[in-house]
């Protein structure tokens, strides 16, 4: 089976690992990388996307997208987590390629329209590019095969606020449009990704298996791992963005439920994802009016990690 995907990303250490999977997995056909601000500024995101595919010896179209959120003011990039260059502040080789002459939203629309019913959008950053693509061509809702989002949290609580996950928090207005657009959608949030911890030995195995790309992953892991040690007291890191690809190729490793999602866009809970399970009657219907989607409620963490390591070692 082959999975044609567009990978929408803000690389970012865990994004970089997921990009390596998208570039290497024999069943993934990577049609393009679309970039967004988030872990880094937009120009850095685009540079990193170009670099990572060049280091893997591939020429993948890279289309640059959102430089900031739709409505709220932008928060500074989290340099303490991913490094100022998004890849753990290591020295990086020069990039030779250039971004596409069209922007991310246009690239998404054209690519989806060229292969109706075939393309899966995998988005692992703030969701401005998908929101812009929807605005450009609302008909892509019927033309995509599926949308897989790394973002949100159902019962796990947040990672940037008590209730919000970073990708949704960074642009809750975009997330609200994307999560309620009515396309076939799966949310792979913290309820699943926090079950998955990549150990230092796993990181070494991946780095050793990926040539020049592996050297960059190795340097960036060192920085990312330090953050996890300080913030969560774990020796390792959560491979958030790789989990979206793991769900696409190995959905049996995840527990999911169908329900209605909505996003809190303002106030102290901004960025929170609210999930009303299908068929569950609450005191009124306001949480159950959005289209049905699928949300991950858990994952077999060790098996997901093994899949990541087996793909990249
Ligand atoms: C998400 O936020 C980003 O920092 C990571 O790359 C991942 O996409 C995890 O909350
Ligand atoms: Ca990301």
PDB file of C-alpha atoms and ligand atoms in Angstrom:
ATOM      1  CA  UNK A   1       0.000   0.000   0.000  1.00  0.00           C
ATOM      2  CA  UNK A   2       1.233   3.505  -0.752  1.00  0.00           C
ATOM      3  CA  UNK A   3       0.315   6.633   1.185  1.00  0.00           C
ATOM      4  CA  UNK A   4       0.639   9.869  -0.833  1.00  0.00           C
ATOM      5  CA  UNK A   5       0.990  12.668   1.735  1.00  0.00           C
ATOM      6  CA  UNK A   6       1.697  16.358   2.106  1.00  0.00           C
ATOM      7  CA  UNK A   7       3.548  16.957   5.360  1.00  0.00           C
ATOM      8  CA  UNK A   8       2.798  20.348   6.937  1.00  0.00           C
ATOM      9  CA  UNK A   9       5.493  21.159   9.469  1.00  0.00           C
ATOM     10  CA  UNK A  10       7.424  23.659  11.642  1.00  0.00           C
ATOM     11  CA  UNK A  11      10.785  21.876  11.932  1.00  0.00           C
ATOM     12  CA  UNK A  12      11.631  21.559  14.942  1.00  0.00           C
ATOM     13  CA  UNK A  13      13.493  18.518  16.390  1.00  0.00           C
ATOM     14  CA  UNK A  14      10.557  16.103  16.540  1.00  0.00           C
ATOM     15  CA  UNK A  15       9.376  17.390  13.152  1.00  0.00           C
ATOM     16  CA  UNK A  16      12.830  16.566  11.761  1.00  0.00           C
ATOM     17  CA  UNK A  17      12.531  12.979  12.889  1.00  0.00           C
ATOM     18  CA  UNK A  18       9.059  12.704  11.360  1.00  0.00           C
ATOM     19  CA  UNK A  19      10.343  14.208   8.099  1.00  0.00           C
ATOM     20  CA  UNK A  20      13.062  11.528   8.096  1.00  0.00           C
ATOM     21  CA  UNK A  21      10.329   8.886   8.360  1.00  0.00           C
ATOM     22  CA  UNK A  22       8.300  10.512   5.575  1.00  0.00           C
ATOM     23  CA  UNK A  23      11.419  10.557   3.380  1.00  0.00           C
ATOM     24  CA  UNK A  24      12.489   7.001   4.153  1.00  0.00           C
ATOM     25  CA  UNK A  25       9.420   4.853   4.653  1.00  0.00           C
ATOM     26  CA  UNK A  26       8.877   2.739   1.532  1.00  0.00           C
ATOM     27  CA  UNK A  27       5.084   3.025   1.783  1.00  0.00           C
ATOM     28  CA  UNK A  28       5.018   6.825   2.047  1.00  0.00           C
ATOM     29  CA  UNK A  29       4.981   8.917  -1.118  1.00  0.00           C
ATOM     30  CA  UNK A  30       6.026  12.369   0.089  1.00  0.00           C
ATOM     31  CA  UNK A  31       4.460  14.824  -2.376  1.00  0.00           C
ATOM     32  CA  UNK A  32       5.694  17.920  -0.612  1.00  0.00           C
ATOM     33  CA  UNK A  33       6.599  19.666   2.613  1.00  0.00           C
ATOM     34  CA  UNK A  34       4.633  22.775   3.497  1.00  0.00           C
ATOM     35  CA  UNK A  35       6.109  24.978   6.189  1.00  0.00           C
ATOM     36  CA  UNK A  36       4.718  27.101   8.975  1.00  0.00           C
ATOM     37  CA  UNK A  37       6.110  29.225  11.796  1.00  0.00           C
ATOM     38  CA  UNK A  38       5.749  27.551  15.205  1.00  0.00           C
ATOM     39  CA  UNK A  39       8.827  25.929  16.678  1.00  0.00           C
ATOM     40  CA  UNK A  40      10.840  28.439  14.602  1.00  0.00           C
ATOM     41  CA  UNK A  41      10.291  31.487  12.380  1.00  0.00           C
ATOM     42  CA  UNK A  42       8.934  30.739   8.932  1.00  0.00           C
ATOM     43  CA  UNK A  43      12.198  31.307   7.014  1.00  0.00           C
ATOM     44  CA  UNK A  44      14.020  28.943   9.375  1.00  0.00           C
ATOM     45  CA  UNK A  45      11.246  26.356   9.002  1.00  0.00           C
ATOM     46  CA  UNK A  46      11.588  26.467   5.221  1.00  0.00           C
ATOM     47  CA  UNK A  47      15.387  26.303   5.369  1.00  0.00           C
ATOM     48  CA  UNK A  48      15.204  23.258   7.660  1.00  0.00           C
ATOM     49  CA  UNK A  49      12.659  21.489   5.440  1.00  0.00           C
ATOM     50  CA  UNK A  50      14.901  21.982   2.401  1.00  0.00           C
ATOM     51  CA  UNK A  51      17.990  20.925   4.337  1.00  0.00           C
ATOM     52  CA  UNK A  52      16.514  17.733   5.770  1.00  0.00           C
ATOM     53  CA  UNK A  53      15.366  16.467   2.388  1.00  0.00           C
ATOM     54  CA  UNK A  54      18.725  17.368   0.799  1.00  0.00           C
ATOM     55  CA  UNK A  55      20.559  15.469   3.540  1.00  0.00           C
ATOM     56  CA  UNK A  56      18.414  12.431   2.738  1.00  0.00           C
ATOM     57  CA  UNK A  57      19.428  12.787  -0.912  1.00  0.00           C
ATOM     58  CA  UNK A  58      15.897  13.719  -2.019  1.00  0.00           C
ATOM     59  CA  UNK A  59      14.449  16.696  -3.901  1.00  0.00           C
ATOM     60  CA  UNK A  60      11.026  17.222  -2.409  1.00  0.00           C
ATOM     61  CA  UNK A  61       8.950  20.332  -3.201  1.00  0.00           C
ATOM     62  CA  UNK A  62       8.933  22.690  -0.198  1.00  0.00           C
ATOM     63  CA  UNK A  63       6.231  25.382  -0.150  1.00  0.00           C
ATOM     64  CA  UNK A  64       6.459  28.163   2.416  1.00  0.00           C
ATOM     65  CA  UNK A  65       3.374  29.085   4.415  1.00  0.00           C
ATOM     66  CA  UNK A  66       2.105  30.943   7.471  1.00  0.00           C
ATOM     67  CA  UNK A  67       4.410  33.414   9.223  1.00  0.00           C
ATOM     68  CA  UNK A  68       2.059  33.926  12.164  1.00  0.00           C
ATOM     69  CA  UNK A  69      -1.388  33.153  13.618  1.00  0.00           C
ATOM     70  CA  UNK A  70      -4.642  34.223  11.964  1.00  0.00           C
ATOM     71  CA  UNK A  71      -5.903  36.419  14.802  1.00  0.00           C
ATOM     72  CA  UNK A  72      -3.904  36.406  18.032  1.00  0.00           C
ATOM     73  CA  UNK A  73      -0.462  37.956  18.432  1.00  0.00           C
ATOM     74  CA  UNK A  74       2.419  35.593  17.838  1.00  0.00           C
ATOM     75  CA  UNK A  75       4.359  34.108  20.745  1.00  0.00           C
ATOM     76  CA  UNK A  76       8.146  34.021  20.363  1.00  0.00           C
ATOM     77  CA  UNK A  77       9.521  30.730  18.993  1.00  0.00           C
ATOM     78  CA  UNK A  78      10.413  28.248  21.805  1.00  0.00           C
ATOM     79  CA  UNK A  79      14.196  28.376  21.319  1.00  0.00           C
ATOM     80  CA  UNK A  80      14.684  26.698  24.726  1.00  0.00           C
ATOM     81  CA  UNK A  81      13.043  23.507  23.372  1.00  0.00           C
ATOM     82  CA  UNK A  82      14.200  23.224  19.745  1.00  0.00           C
ATOM     83  CA  UNK A  83      17.136  25.682  19.677  1.00  0.00           C
ATOM     84  CA  UNK A  84      17.130  28.998  17.840  1.00  0.00           C
ATOM     85  CA  UNK A  85      17.759  27.177  14.545  1.00  0.00           C
ATOM     86  CA  UNK A  86      15.091  24.542  15.291  1.00  0.00           C
ATOM     87  CA  UNK A  87      17.664  21.764  15.245  1.00  0.00           C
ATOM     88  CA  UNK A  88      19.300  22.031  18.649  1.00  0.00           C
ATOM     89  CA  UNK A  89      21.633  24.934  17.769  1.00  0.00           C
ATOM     90  CA  UNK A  90      24.103  22.637  16.016  1.00  0.00           C
ATOM     91  CA  UNK A  91      26.100  23.913  13.033  1.00  0.00           C
ATOM     92  CA  UNK A  92      24.146  23.154   9.892  1.00  0.00           C
ATOM     93  CA  UNK A  93      25.318  22.614   6.328  1.00  0.00           C
ATOM     94  CA  UNK A  94      24.371  25.031   3.569  1.00  0.00           C
ATOM     95  CA  UNK A  95      21.091  24.585   1.742  1.00  0.00           C
ATOM     96  CA  UNK A  96      21.147  24.464  -2.064  1.00  0.00           C
ATOM     97  CA  UNK A  97      17.488  24.197  -3.081  1.00  0.00           C
ATOM     98  CA  UNK A  98      14.767  26.838  -3.038  1.00  0.00           C
ATOM     99  CA  UNK A  99      11.166  26.910  -1.964  1.00  0.00           C
ATOM    100  CA  UNK A 100       8.414  26.577  -4.592  1.00  0.00           C
ATOM    101  CA  UNK A 101       7.228  29.783  -6.261  1.00  0.00           C
ATOM    102  CA  UNK A 102       3.717  29.175  -4.868  1.00  0.00           C
ATOM    103  CA  UNK A 103       2.765  29.321  -1.187  1.00  0.00           C
ATOM    104  CA  UNK A 104       1.782  26.422   1.050  1.00  0.00           C
ATOM    105  CA  UNK A 105      -2.008  26.868   0.769  1.00  0.00           C
ATOM    106  CA  UNK A 106      -1.886  27.001  -3.029  1.00  0.00           C
ATOM    107  CA  UNK A 107       0.438  23.980  -3.085  1.00  0.00           C
ATOM    108  CA  UNK A 108      -1.987  22.009  -0.909  1.00  0.00           C
ATOM    109  CA  UNK A 109      -4.977  22.886  -3.100  1.00  0.00           C
ATOM    110  CA  UNK A 110      -3.208  22.106  -6.395  1.00  0.00           C
ATOM    111  CA  UNK A 111      -1.723  18.842  -5.146  1.00  0.00           C
ATOM    112  CA  UNK A 112      -4.989  17.589  -3.646  1.00  0.00           C
ATOM    113  CA  UNK A 113      -6.930  18.595  -6.769  1.00  0.00           C
ATOM    114  CA  UNK A 114      -4.438  16.785  -9.006  1.00  0.00           C
ATOM    115  CA  UNK A 115      -5.177  13.473  -7.261  1.00  0.00           C
ATOM    116  CA  UNK A 116      -8.744  13.578  -5.952  1.00  0.00           C
ATOM    117  CA  UNK A 117      -9.456  11.149  -3.120  1.00  0.00           C
ATOM    118  CA  UNK A 118      -5.811  10.075  -2.809  1.00  0.00           C
ATOM    119  CA  UNK A 119      -3.865  12.624  -0.779  1.00  0.00           C
ATOM    120  CA  UNK A 120      -3.594  12.628   3.020  1.00  0.00           C
ATOM    121  CA  UNK A 121      -2.630  15.891   4.722  1.00  0.00           C
ATOM    122  CA  UNK A 122      -0.460  15.254   7.763  1.00  0.00           C
ATOM    123  CA  UNK A 123      -0.122  18.457   9.787  1.00  0.00           C
ATOM    124  CA  UNK A 124       2.219  18.698  12.765  1.00  0.00           C
ATOM    125  CA  UNK A 125       2.465  22.435  13.437  1.00  0.00           C
ATOM    126  CA  UNK A 126       0.061  25.357  13.922  1.00  0.00           C
ATOM    127  CA  UNK A 127      -2.775  24.954  11.417  1.00  0.00           C
ATOM    128  CA  UNK A 128      -2.712  28.236   9.427  1.00  0.00           C
ATOM    129  CA  UNK A 129      -1.758  26.573   6.125  1.00  0.00           C
ATOM    130  CA  UNK A 130      -4.654  24.142   6.213  1.00  0.00           C
ATOM    131  CA  UNK A 131      -7.028  26.947   7.224  1.00  0.00           C
ATOM    132  CA  UNK A 132      -5.775  29.061   4.296  1.00  0.00           C
ATOM    133  CA  UNK A 133      -6.158  26.127   1.890  1.00  0.00           C
ATOM    134  CA  UNK A 134      -9.765  25.692   3.053  1.00  0.00           C
ATOM    135  CA  UNK A 135     -10.412  29.362   2.438  1.00  0.00           C
ATOM    136  CA  UNK A 136      -8.858  29.193  -1.028  1.00  0.00           C
ATOM    137  CA  UNK A 137     -10.824  26.113  -2.056  1.00  0.00           C
ATOM    138  CA  UNK A 138     -13.487  24.826   0.363  1.00  0.00           C
ATOM    139  CA  UNK A 139     -14.060  21.896  -2.016  1.00  0.00           C
ATOM    140  CA  UNK A 140     -10.836  20.219  -0.867  1.00  0.00           C
ATOM    141  CA  UNK A 141     -12.892  18.945   2.074  1.00  0.00           C
ATOM    142  CA  UNK A 142     -14.294  16.354  -0.349  1.00  0.00           C
ATOM    143  CA  UNK A 143     -11.127  15.938  -2.391  1.00  0.00           C
ATOM    144  CA  UNK A 144      -8.657  14.890   0.360  1.00  0.00           C
ATOM    145  CA  UNK A 145      -8.408  11.304   1.465  1.00  0.00           C
ATOM    146  CA  UNK A 146      -7.858  12.177   5.131  1.00  0.00           C
ATOM    147  CA  UNK A 147      -6.352  14.813   7.419  1.00  0.00           C
ATOM    148  CA  UNK A 148      -4.132  13.658  10.289  1.00  0.00           C
ATOM    149  CA  UNK A 149      -3.246  16.271  12.885  1.00  0.00           C
ATOM    150  CA  UNK A 150      -0.629  16.078  15.608  1.00  0.00           C
ATOM    151  CA  UNK A 151      -2.190  18.420  18.103  1.00  0.00           C
ATOM    152  CA  UNK A 152      -4.625  18.844  20.918  1.00  0.00           C
ATOM    153  CA  UNK A 153      -5.340  16.935  24.059  1.00  0.00           C
ATOM    154  CA  UNK A 154      -8.532  15.209  25.140  1.00  0.00           C
ATOM    155  CA  UNK A 155      -7.898  14.107  28.743  1.00  0.00           C
ATOM    156  CA  UNK A 156      -4.144  14.516  29.072  1.00  0.00           C
ATOM    157  CA  UNK A 157      -4.048  18.238  29.871  1.00  0.00           C
ATOM    158  CA  UNK A 158      -1.830  20.675  28.023  1.00  0.00           C
ATOM    159  CA  UNK A 159       1.873  21.152  27.461  1.00  0.00           C
ATOM    160  CA  UNK A 160       1.965  24.952  27.013  1.00  0.00           C
ATOM    161  CA  UNK A 161      -0.947  25.823  29.301  1.00  0.00           C
ATOM    162  CA  UNK A 162      -2.787  23.661  31.824  1.00  0.00           C
ATOM    163  CA  UNK A 163      -5.225  22.704  29.057  1.00  0.00           C
ATOM    164  CA  UNK A 164      -3.670  23.523  25.658  1.00  0.00           C
ATOM    165  CA  UNK A 165      -1.265  21.642  23.412  1.00  0.00           C
ATOM    166  CA  UNK A 166       1.288  23.822  21.561  1.00  0.00           C
ATOM    167  CA  UNK A 167       0.124  23.451  17.946  1.00  0.00           C
ATOM    168  CA  UNK A 168      -3.481  24.286  18.791  1.00  0.00           C
ATOM    169  CA  UNK A 169      -2.512  27.014  21.262  1.00  0.00           C
ATOM    170  CA  UNK A 170      -0.291  28.721  18.658  1.00  0.00           C
ATOM    171  CA  UNK A 171      -3.245  29.349  16.353  1.00  0.00           C
ATOM    172  CA  UNK A 172      -6.572  28.378  17.945  1.00  0.00           C
ATOM    173  CA  UNK A 173      -8.625  30.220  15.304  1.00  0.00           C
ATOM    174  CA  UNK A 174      -6.981  28.271  12.482  1.00  0.00           C
ATOM    175  CA  UNK A 175      -7.329  25.055  14.485  1.00  0.00           C
ATOM    176  CA  UNK A 176     -11.020  25.698  15.027  1.00  0.00           C
ATOM    177  CA  UNK A 177     -11.620  26.007  11.258  1.00  0.00           C
ATOM    178  CA  UNK A 178      -9.522  22.955  10.421  1.00  0.00           C
ATOM    179  CA  UNK A 179     -10.884  20.637  13.115  1.00  0.00           C
ATOM    180  CA  UNK A 180     -14.503  21.470  12.293  1.00  0.00           C
ATOM    181  CA  UNK A 181     -14.265  21.597   8.475  1.00  0.00           C
ATOM    182  CA  UNK A 182     -16.082  18.296   7.979  1.00  0.00           C
ATOM    183  CA  UNK A 183     -13.293  16.371   6.258  1.00  0.00           C
ATOM    184  CA  UNK A 184     -12.253  12.885   7.377  1.00  0.00           C
ATOM    185  CA  UNK A 185      -9.937  13.780  10.244  1.00  0.00           C
ATOM    186  CA  UNK A 186      -7.902  12.045  12.929  1.00  0.00           C
ATOM    187  CA  UNK A 187      -6.442  13.922  15.878  1.00  0.00           C
ATOM    188  CA  UNK A 188      -3.250  12.456  17.322  1.00  0.00           C
ATOM    189  CA  UNK A 189      -2.781  14.494  20.466  1.00  0.00           C
ATOM    190  CA  UNK A 190      -0.952  14.340  23.761  1.00  0.00           C
ATOM    191  CA  UNK A 191      -3.166  11.469  25.012  1.00  0.00           C
ATOM    192  CA  UNK A 192      -1.246   9.315  22.509  1.00  0.00           C
ATOM    193  CA  UNK A 193       2.113  11.076  22.100  1.00  0.00           C
ATOM    194  CA  UNK A 194       2.827  11.250  25.844  1.00  0.00           C
ATOM    195  CA  UNK A 195       2.607   7.440  25.972  1.00  0.00           C
ATOM    196  CA  UNK A 196       5.603   7.269  23.598  1.00  0.00           C
ATOM    197  CA  UNK A 197       9.093   7.932  24.957  1.00  0.00           C
ATOM    198  CA  UNK A 198      12.152   7.545  22.787  1.00  0.00           C
ATOM    199  CA  UNK A 199      15.141   6.486  24.919  1.00  0.00           C
ATOM    200  CA  UNK A 200      18.724   7.685  24.388  1.00  0.00           C
ATOM    201  CA  UNK A 201      19.545   4.232  22.958  1.00  0.00           C
ATOM    202  CA  UNK A 202      16.667   4.607  20.446  1.00  0.00           C
ATOM    203  CA  UNK A 203      17.979   8.023  19.441  1.00  0.00           C
ATOM    204  CA  UNK A 204      21.479   6.591  18.942  1.00  0.00           C
ATOM    205  CA  UNK A 205      20.118   3.749  16.780  1.00  0.00           C
ATOM    206  CA  UNK A 206      18.207   6.236  14.602  1.00  0.00           C
ATOM    207  CA  UNK A 207      21.150   8.616  14.305  1.00  0.00           C
ATOM    208  CA  UNK A 208      23.471   5.752  13.315  1.00  0.00           C
ATOM    209  CA  UNK A 209      21.044   4.572  10.628  1.00  0.00           C
ATOM    210  CA  UNK A 210      20.493   7.863   8.818  1.00  0.00           C
ATOM    211  CA  UNK A 211      23.854   8.950   7.396  1.00  0.00           C
ATOM    212  CA  UNK A 212      24.225  12.735   7.078  1.00  0.00           C
ATOM    213  CA  UNK A 213      20.644  13.231   8.144  1.00  0.00           C
ATOM    214  CA  UNK A 214      21.386  11.075  11.195  1.00  0.00           C
ATOM    215  CA  UNK A 215      24.216  13.386  12.276  1.00  0.00           C
ATOM    216  CA  UNK A 216      21.792  16.330  12.343  1.00  0.00           C
ATOM    217  CA  UNK A 217      19.155  14.292  14.181  1.00  0.00           C
ATOM    218  CA  UNK A 218      21.751  13.200  16.742  1.00  0.00           C
ATOM    219  CA  UNK A 219      22.918  16.751  17.491  1.00  0.00           C
ATOM    220  CA  UNK A 220      19.380  18.046  17.740  1.00  0.00           C
ATOM    221  CA  UNK A 221      18.230  15.186  19.989  1.00  0.00           C
ATOM    222  CA  UNK A 222      20.918  16.085  22.532  1.00  0.00           C
ATOM    223  CA  UNK A 223      19.388  19.547  22.976  1.00  0.00           C
ATOM    224  CA  UNK A 224      15.767  18.329  22.954  1.00  0.00           C
ATOM    225  CA  UNK A 225      16.554  15.594  25.473  1.00  0.00           C
ATOM    226  CA  UNK A 226      17.934  18.148  27.917  1.00  0.00           C
ATOM    227  CA  UNK A 227      14.619  20.020  27.766  1.00  0.00           C
ATOM    228  CA  UNK A 228      12.666  16.832  28.552  1.00  0.00           C
ATOM    229  CA  UNK A 229      14.988  16.075  31.438  1.00  0.00           C
ATOM    230  CA  UNK A 230      14.410  19.504  32.958  1.00  0.00           C
ATOM    231  CA  UNK A 231      10.696  19.891  32.151  1.00  0.00           C
ATOM    232  CA  UNK A 232       9.312  16.368  32.605  1.00  0.00           C
ATOM    233  CA  UNK A 233      12.146  14.556  34.423  1.00  0.00           C
ATOM    234  CA  UNK A 234      12.343  11.860  31.743  1.00  0.00           C
ATOM    235  CA  UNK A 235      15.492  10.536  30.130  1.00  0.00           C
ATOM    236  CA  UNK A 236      14.359  10.606  26.528  1.00  0.00           C
ATOM    237  CA  UNK A 237      11.837  12.565  24.478  1.00  0.00           C
ATOM    238  CA  UNK A 238       8.323  12.282  23.078  1.00  0.00           C
ATOM    239  CA  UNK A 239       8.347  11.869  19.293  1.00  0.00           C
ATOM    240  CA  UNK A 240       5.090  13.828  18.920  1.00  0.00           C
ATOM    241  CA  UNK A 241       5.119  14.431  15.183  1.00  0.00           C
ATOM    242  CA  UNK A 242       6.268  10.924  14.222  1.00  0.00           C
ATOM    243  CA  UNK A 243       3.162   9.614  16.011  1.00  0.00           C
ATOM    244  CA  UNK A 244       0.941  11.165  13.318  1.00  0.00           C
ATOM    245  CA  UNK A 245       2.724   9.050  10.701  1.00  0.00           C
ATOM    246  CA  UNK A 246       2.669   6.027  12.995  1.00  0.00           C
ATOM    247  CA  UNK A 247      -1.109   6.395  13.230  1.00  0.00           C
ATOM    248  CA  UNK A 248      -1.399   6.619   9.428  1.00  0.00           C
ATOM    249  CA  UNK A 249       0.588   3.455   8.793  1.00  0.00           C
ATOM    250  CA  UNK A 250      -0.122   1.481  11.975  1.00  0.00           C
ATOM    251  CA  UNK A 251      -3.504   2.663  13.325  1.00  0.00           C
ATOM    252  CA  UNK A 252      -3.915  -0.566  15.304  1.00  0.00           C
ATOM    253  CA  UNK A 253      -1.275   0.742  17.744  1.00  0.00           C
ATOM    254  CA  UNK A 254      -3.656   3.511  18.876  1.00  0.00           C
ATOM    255  CA  UNK A 255      -6.946   3.634  20.772  1.00  0.00           C
ATOM    256  CA  UNK A 256      -9.417   5.983  19.107  1.00  0.00           C
ATOM    257  CA  UNK A 257     -12.961   7.233  19.579  1.00  0.00           C
ATOM    258  CA  UNK A 258     -15.370   9.106  17.354  1.00  0.00           C
ATOM    259  CA  UNK A 259     -16.805  12.362  18.533  1.00  0.00           C
ATOM    260  CA  UNK A 260     -17.235  16.091  18.010  1.00  0.00           C
ATOM    261  CA  UNK A 261     -14.290  18.439  18.473  1.00  0.00           C
ATOM    262  CA  UNK A 262     -14.333  22.129  19.222  1.00  0.00           C
ATOM    263  CA  UNK A 263     -11.528  24.534  20.046  1.00  0.00           C
ATOM    264  CA  UNK A 264     -11.554  27.261  22.680  1.00  0.00           C
ATOM    265  CA  UNK A 265     -10.276  30.376  20.889  1.00  0.00           C
ATOM    266  CA  UNK A 266     -10.241  33.057  23.595  1.00  0.00           C
ATOM    267  CA  UNK A 267      -9.481  33.485  27.276  1.00  0.00           C
ATOM    268  CA  UNK A 268      -7.448  31.471  29.758  1.00  0.00           C
ATOM    269  CA  UNK A 269      -8.407  28.160  28.138  1.00  0.00           C
ATOM    270  CA  UNK A 270      -7.497  29.304  24.579  1.00  0.00           C
ATOM    271  CA  UNK A 271      -6.159  26.364  22.599  1.00  0.00           C
ATOM    272  CA  UNK A 272      -8.040  23.724  24.558  1.00  0.00           C
ATOM    273  CA  UNK A 273      -9.662  20.996  22.456  1.00  0.00           C
ATOM    274  CA  UNK A 274     -13.079  19.859  23.691  1.00  0.00           C
ATOM    275  CA  UNK A 275     -14.207  16.370  22.687  1.00  0.00           C
ATOM    276  CA  UNK A 276     -17.827  15.223  22.949  1.00  0.00           C
ATOM    277  CA  UNK A 277     -17.967  11.445  22.302  1.00  0.00           C
ATOM    278  CA  UNK A 278     -20.429  10.340  19.622  1.00  0.00           C
ATOM    279  CA  UNK A 279     -23.882   9.574  21.039  1.00  0.00           C
ATOM    280  CA  UNK A 280     -23.177  11.020  24.488  1.00  0.00           C
ATOM    281  CA  UNK A 281     -25.929  13.401  25.625  1.00  0.00           C
ATOM    282  CA  UNK A 282     -24.691  16.439  27.530  1.00  0.00           C
ATOM    283  CA  UNK A 283     -26.841  19.094  29.200  1.00  0.00           C
ATOM    284  CA  UNK A 284     -27.227  20.833  25.864  1.00  0.00           C
ATOM    285  CA  UNK A 285     -26.093  20.172  22.320  1.00  0.00           C
ATOM    286  CA  UNK A 286     -23.545  22.937  21.937  1.00  0.00           C
ATOM    287  CA  UNK A 287     -20.550  20.567  22.164  1.00  0.00           C
ATOM    288  CA  UNK A 288     -22.000  18.057  19.709  1.00  0.00           C
ATOM    289  CA  UNK A 289     -22.817  20.255  16.735  1.00  0.00           C
ATOM    290  CA  UNK A 290     -19.453  20.012  14.970  1.00  0.00           C
ATOM    291  CA  UNK A 291     -18.768  17.256  12.402  1.00  0.00           C
ATOM    292  CA  UNK A 292     -17.709  13.850  13.667  1.00  0.00           C
ATOM    293  CA  UNK A 293     -13.969  13.159  13.736  1.00  0.00           C
ATOM    294  CA  UNK A 294     -11.707  10.493  15.176  1.00  0.00           C
ATOM    295  CA  UNK A 295      -9.470  11.279  18.163  1.00  0.00           C
ATOM    296  CA  UNK A 296      -6.703   9.197  19.691  1.00  0.00           C
ATOM    297  CA  UNK A 297      -7.258   8.513  23.373  1.00  0.00           C
ATOM    298  CA  UNK A 298      -4.170   6.398  23.898  1.00  0.00           C
ATOM    299  CA  UNK A 299      -1.368   4.456  22.252  1.00  0.00           C
ATOM    300  CA  UNK A 300       0.774   1.392  22.760  1.00  0.00           C
ATOM    301  CA  UNK A 301       3.810   3.600  23.391  1.00  0.00           C
ATOM    302  CA  UNK A 302       6.567   0.943  23.246  1.00  0.00           C
ATOM    303  CA  UNK A 303       5.147  -0.465  19.978  1.00  0.00           C
ATOM    304  CA  UNK A 304       4.950   2.990  18.384  1.00  0.00           C
ATOM    305  CA  UNK A 305       8.531   3.726  19.439  1.00  0.00           C
ATOM    306  CA  UNK A 306       9.630   0.367  18.027  1.00  0.00           C
ATOM    307  CA  UNK A 307       7.954   1.214  14.704  1.00  0.00           C
ATOM    308  CA  UNK A 308       9.806   4.556  14.594  1.00  0.00           C
ATOM    309  CA  UNK A 309      13.149   2.942  15.388  1.00  0.00           C
ATOM    310  CA  UNK A 310      12.599   0.083  12.923  1.00  0.00           C
ATOM    311  CA  UNK A 311      11.759   2.614  10.195  1.00  0.00           C
ATOM    312  CA  UNK A 312      14.868   4.697  10.772  1.00  0.00           C
ATOM    313  CA  UNK A 313      17.577   2.459  12.177  1.00  0.00           C
TER     314      UNK A 313
HETATM  315  C1  LIG B   1       3.968  19.800  19.146  1.00  0.00           C
HETATM  316  O1  LIG B   1       4.481  21.116  19.375  1.00  0.00           O
HETATM  317  C2  LIG B   1       5.720  21.275  18.725  1.00  0.00           C
HETATM  318  O2  LIG B   1       6.628  21.885  19.571  1.00  0.00           O
HETATM  319  C3  LIG B   1       6.168  19.901  18.338  1.00  0.00           C
HETATM  320  O3  LIG B   1       6.941  19.935  17.150  1.00  0.00           O
HETATM  321  C4  LIG B   1       4.887  19.145  18.142  1.00  0.00           C
HETATM  322  O4  LIG B   1       4.386  19.343  16.842  1.00  0.00           O
HETATM  323  C5  LIG B   1       3.862  19.067  20.472  1.00  0.00           C
HETATM  324  O5  LIG B   1       2.985  19.735  21.325  1.00  0.00           O
HETATM  325 CA1  LIG B   2       5.809  20.218  15.042  1.00  0.00          CA
END
